[in-house]
Structure formats: structure tokens, C-alpha cells
Amino acid sequence: MAERALRGTRLGATSYENDRNTDLAPRQEVTYDCTRGHKFSVTFATEAEVPVEWECRFCGDRARRRDGEGEEPKNAKPVRTHWDMLLERRSMEDLEEVLAERLEVLRARRREEAAKVEELADQQ
């Protein structure tokens, strides 16, 4: 009997639960204004931290909260690149010296490879 009751239904595709007798979490609706003039609302839980900026759902640009509340984005340190860290450890003269050494190693390796190619060509 139970097998017949499930026949013909799309198991997992639809939920047979309903929202009766359930209490939803308290919510708040926050309005955002896009730099291109779009206006939209996003629903958050009341206890959630609401971001100052949100991606515009129409154009993908940044949108700011309409009420202007919330903390401003913090000024972060600029990202240190590999070059910046390298300059902290070595001077330009040291770097030029290291570059000259590495170039000489590469040139020597190419000379060796060229000599091997010539040797193989001579053997054939």
C-alpha cells in the first residue's frame, strides 16, 4: 500500500511541508542605492550585521545603504608585493649583482646545450 502512495510523485523535487505553525526569525529590509541609480532591497535577520555596501542585483556595481548607517570601510594597508619585500632585504646594487650572476648561469647552460646539439649533429 505504501509503495502505491508514492508512485507517480517526484520524490525530492517538491516539499510537502508547509509553514503553518512555525515562527520565522525576525527580519528587516534594508534598501540600497546603486551608483547608476538602481534601487533595491535586501532582507536580513534583525540580529545580522548589515553591510554598508552590497552588489547591485541589476548591474553588479557597488551599492550603498540608503540610510547611511553602519561603519565606513576601514582603510587597509596597501598590499606588499614581492618586489617591495625584496627591496626591504636587498639594495638595488645587490639585486643587479644577483641578476648578473643568474644571467651568466643561464647563458652558460645555453652554451652547453648548443654544444651538445652540435656534437650530436657531428656524430650523425
CSV table of C-alpha atoms in Angstrom, one decimal:
chain,number,residue,atom,x,y,z
A,1,MET,CA,0.0,0.0,0.0
A,2,ALA,CA,2.8,2.4,0.9
A,3,GLU,CA,4.5,1.7,-2.4
A,4,ARG,CA,1.4,2.7,-4.3
A,5,ALA,CA,1.0,6.0,-2.4
A,6,LEU,CA,4.5,7.2,-3.6
A,7,ARG,CA,4.1,6.1,-7.1
A,8,GLY,CA,3.9,9.0,-9.6
A,9,THR,CA,5.3,11.6,-7.2
A,10,ARG,CA,8.5,13.4,-7.8
A,11,LEU,CA,10.4,12.4,-4.7
A,12,GLY,CA,12.8,15.1,-3.6
A,13,ALA,CA,11.6,17.6,-6.2
A,14,THR,CA,8.8,19.1,-4.1
A,15,SER,CA,8.4,19.5,-0.4
A,16,TYR,CA,5.2,18.5,1.3
A,17,GLU,CA,6.0,20.6,4.4
A,18,ASN,CA,4.2,23.9,5.0
A,19,ASP,CA,4.9,27.0,7.0
A,20,ARG,CA,1.9,26.7,9.2
A,21,ASN,CA,2.6,26.8,13.0
A,22,THR,CA,6.2,27.9,12.5
A,23,ASP,CA,7.7,31.2,13.7
A,24,LEU,CA,10.1,32.8,11.3
A,25,ALA,CA,13.1,34.7,12.6
A,26,PRO,CA,12.5,38.5,12.9
A,27,ARG,CA,13.6,40.2,9.7
A,28,GLN,CA,14.5,43.7,8.5
A,29,GLU,CA,14.5,45.1,5.0
A,30,VAL,CA,17.5,47.3,4.0
A,31,THR,CA,17.4,49.5,0.9
A,32,TYR,CA,20.5,50.1,-1.2
A,33,ASP,CA,21.2,52.7,-3.8
A,34,CYS,CA,23.4,51.9,-6.8
A,35,THR,CA,25.8,54.5,-8.2
A,36,ARG,CA,24.0,54.0,-11.5
A,37,GLY,CA,20.6,54.9,-10.0
A,38,HIS,CA,19.2,51.4,-9.3
A,39,LYS,CA,17.3,51.0,-6.0
A,40,PHE,CA,16.7,47.6,-4.4
A,41,SER,CA,16.0,46.0,-1.0
A,42,VAL,CA,17.6,43.0,0.7
A,43,THR,CA,16.1,41.2,3.6
A,44,PHE,CA,18.3,40.4,6.6
A,45,ALA,CA,17.7,38.9,10.0
A,46,THR,CA,17.4,41.5,12.7
A,47,GLU,CA,20.5,40.3,14.6
A,48,ALA,CA,22.6,40.1,11.4
A,49,GLU,CA,25.4,42.7,10.7
A,50,VAL,CA,24.1,44.6,7.7
A,51,PRO,CA,26.9,45.5,5.3
A,52,VAL,CA,27.4,49.2,4.2
A,53,GLU,CA,27.9,48.1,0.6
A,54,TRP,CA,26.2,45.4,-1.4
A,55,GLU,CA,26.5,44.3,-5.0
A,56,CYS,CA,23.7,45.7,-7.2
A,57,ARG,CA,21.4,43.0,-8.4
A,58,PHE,CA,20.8,44.8,-11.7
A,59,CYS,CA,24.3,45.8,-12.9
A,60,GLY,CA,26.8,44.3,-10.4
A,61,ASP,CA,28.2,47.7,-9.4
A,62,ARG,CA,28.5,48.6,-5.7
A,63,ALA,CA,25.5,50.0,-3.9
A,64,ARG,CA,25.5,51.8,-0.6
A,65,ARG,CA,22.9,51.7,2.2
A,66,ARG,CA,20.2,54.3,1.8
A,67,ASP,CA,20.1,55.2,5.4
A,68,GLY,CA,23.9,55.6,5.6
A,69,GLU,CA,24.2,53.8,8.8
A,70,GLY,CA,26.9,51.3,9.5
A,71,GLU,CA,30.6,51.6,9.8
A,72,GLU,CA,32.7,53.0,7.0
A,73,PRO,CA,35.1,50.7,5.3
A,74,LYS,CA,38.4,50.6,7.0
A,75,ASN,CA,41.5,51.9,5.3
A,76,ALA,CA,43.5,48.8,4.8
A,77,LYS,CA,47.3,48.7,4.4
A,78,PRO,CA,48.3,48.5,0.7
A,79,VAL,CA,49.3,45.0,-0.3
A,80,ARG,CA,53.0,44.4,-0.1
A,81,THR,CA,54.2,42.9,-3.3
A,82,HIS,CA,57.1,40.5,-3.7
A,83,TRP,CA,59.2,43.4,-5.1
A,84,ASP,CA,58.5,45.5,-2.1
A,85,MET,CA,59.6,42.8,0.3
A,86,LEU,CA,62.7,42.1,-1.8
A,87,LEU,CA,63.7,45.8,-1.7
A,88,GLU,CA,63.4,45.6,2.1
A,89,ARG,CA,66.0,42.9,2.2
A,90,ARG,CA,68.4,44.0,-0.5
A,91,SER,CA,69.7,47.1,-2.2
A,92,MET,CA,69.5,47.8,-5.9
A,93,GLU,CA,73.2,47.1,-6.3
A,94,ASP,CA,72.8,43.7,-4.7
A,95,LEU,CA,69.9,42.9,-6.9
A,96,GLU,CA,71.8,43.9,-10.0
A,97,GLU,CA,74.7,41.7,-8.9
A,98,VAL,CA,72.4,38.7,-8.4
A,99,LEU,CA,70.7,39.3,-11.8
A,100,ALA,CA,74.1,39.4,-13.5
A,101,GLU,CA,75.1,36.1,-11.8
A,102,ARG,CA,71.8,34.4,-12.8
A,103,LEU,CA,72.1,35.6,-16.4
A,104,GLU,CA,75.6,34.2,-16.6
A,105,VAL,CA,74.3,30.8,-15.3
A,106,LEU,CA,71.6,30.8,-17.9
A,107,ARG,CA,73.9,31.7,-20.7
A,108,ALA,CA,76.4,29.0,-19.7
A,109,ARG,CA,73.6,26.4,-19.7
A,110,ARG,CA,72.5,27.5,-23.2
A,111,ARG,CA,76.1,27.3,-24.4
A,112,GLU,CA,76.3,23.7,-23.0
A,113,GLU,CA,73.1,22.8,-24.7
A,114,ALA,CA,74.2,24.3,-28.0
A,115,ALA,CA,77.5,22.4,-27.8
A,116,LYS,CA,75.6,19.1,-27.2
A,117,VAL,CA,73.4,19.8,-30.2
A,118,GLU,CA,76.4,20.4,-32.4
A,119,GLU,CA,78.1,17.3,-31.1
A,120,LEU,CA,75.1,15.2,-31.9
A,121,ALA,CA,74.8,16.8,-35.3
A,122,ASP,CA,78.5,16.0,-36.0
A,123,GLN,CA,78.0,12.3,-34.9
A,124,GLN,CA,75.3,11.8,-37.4
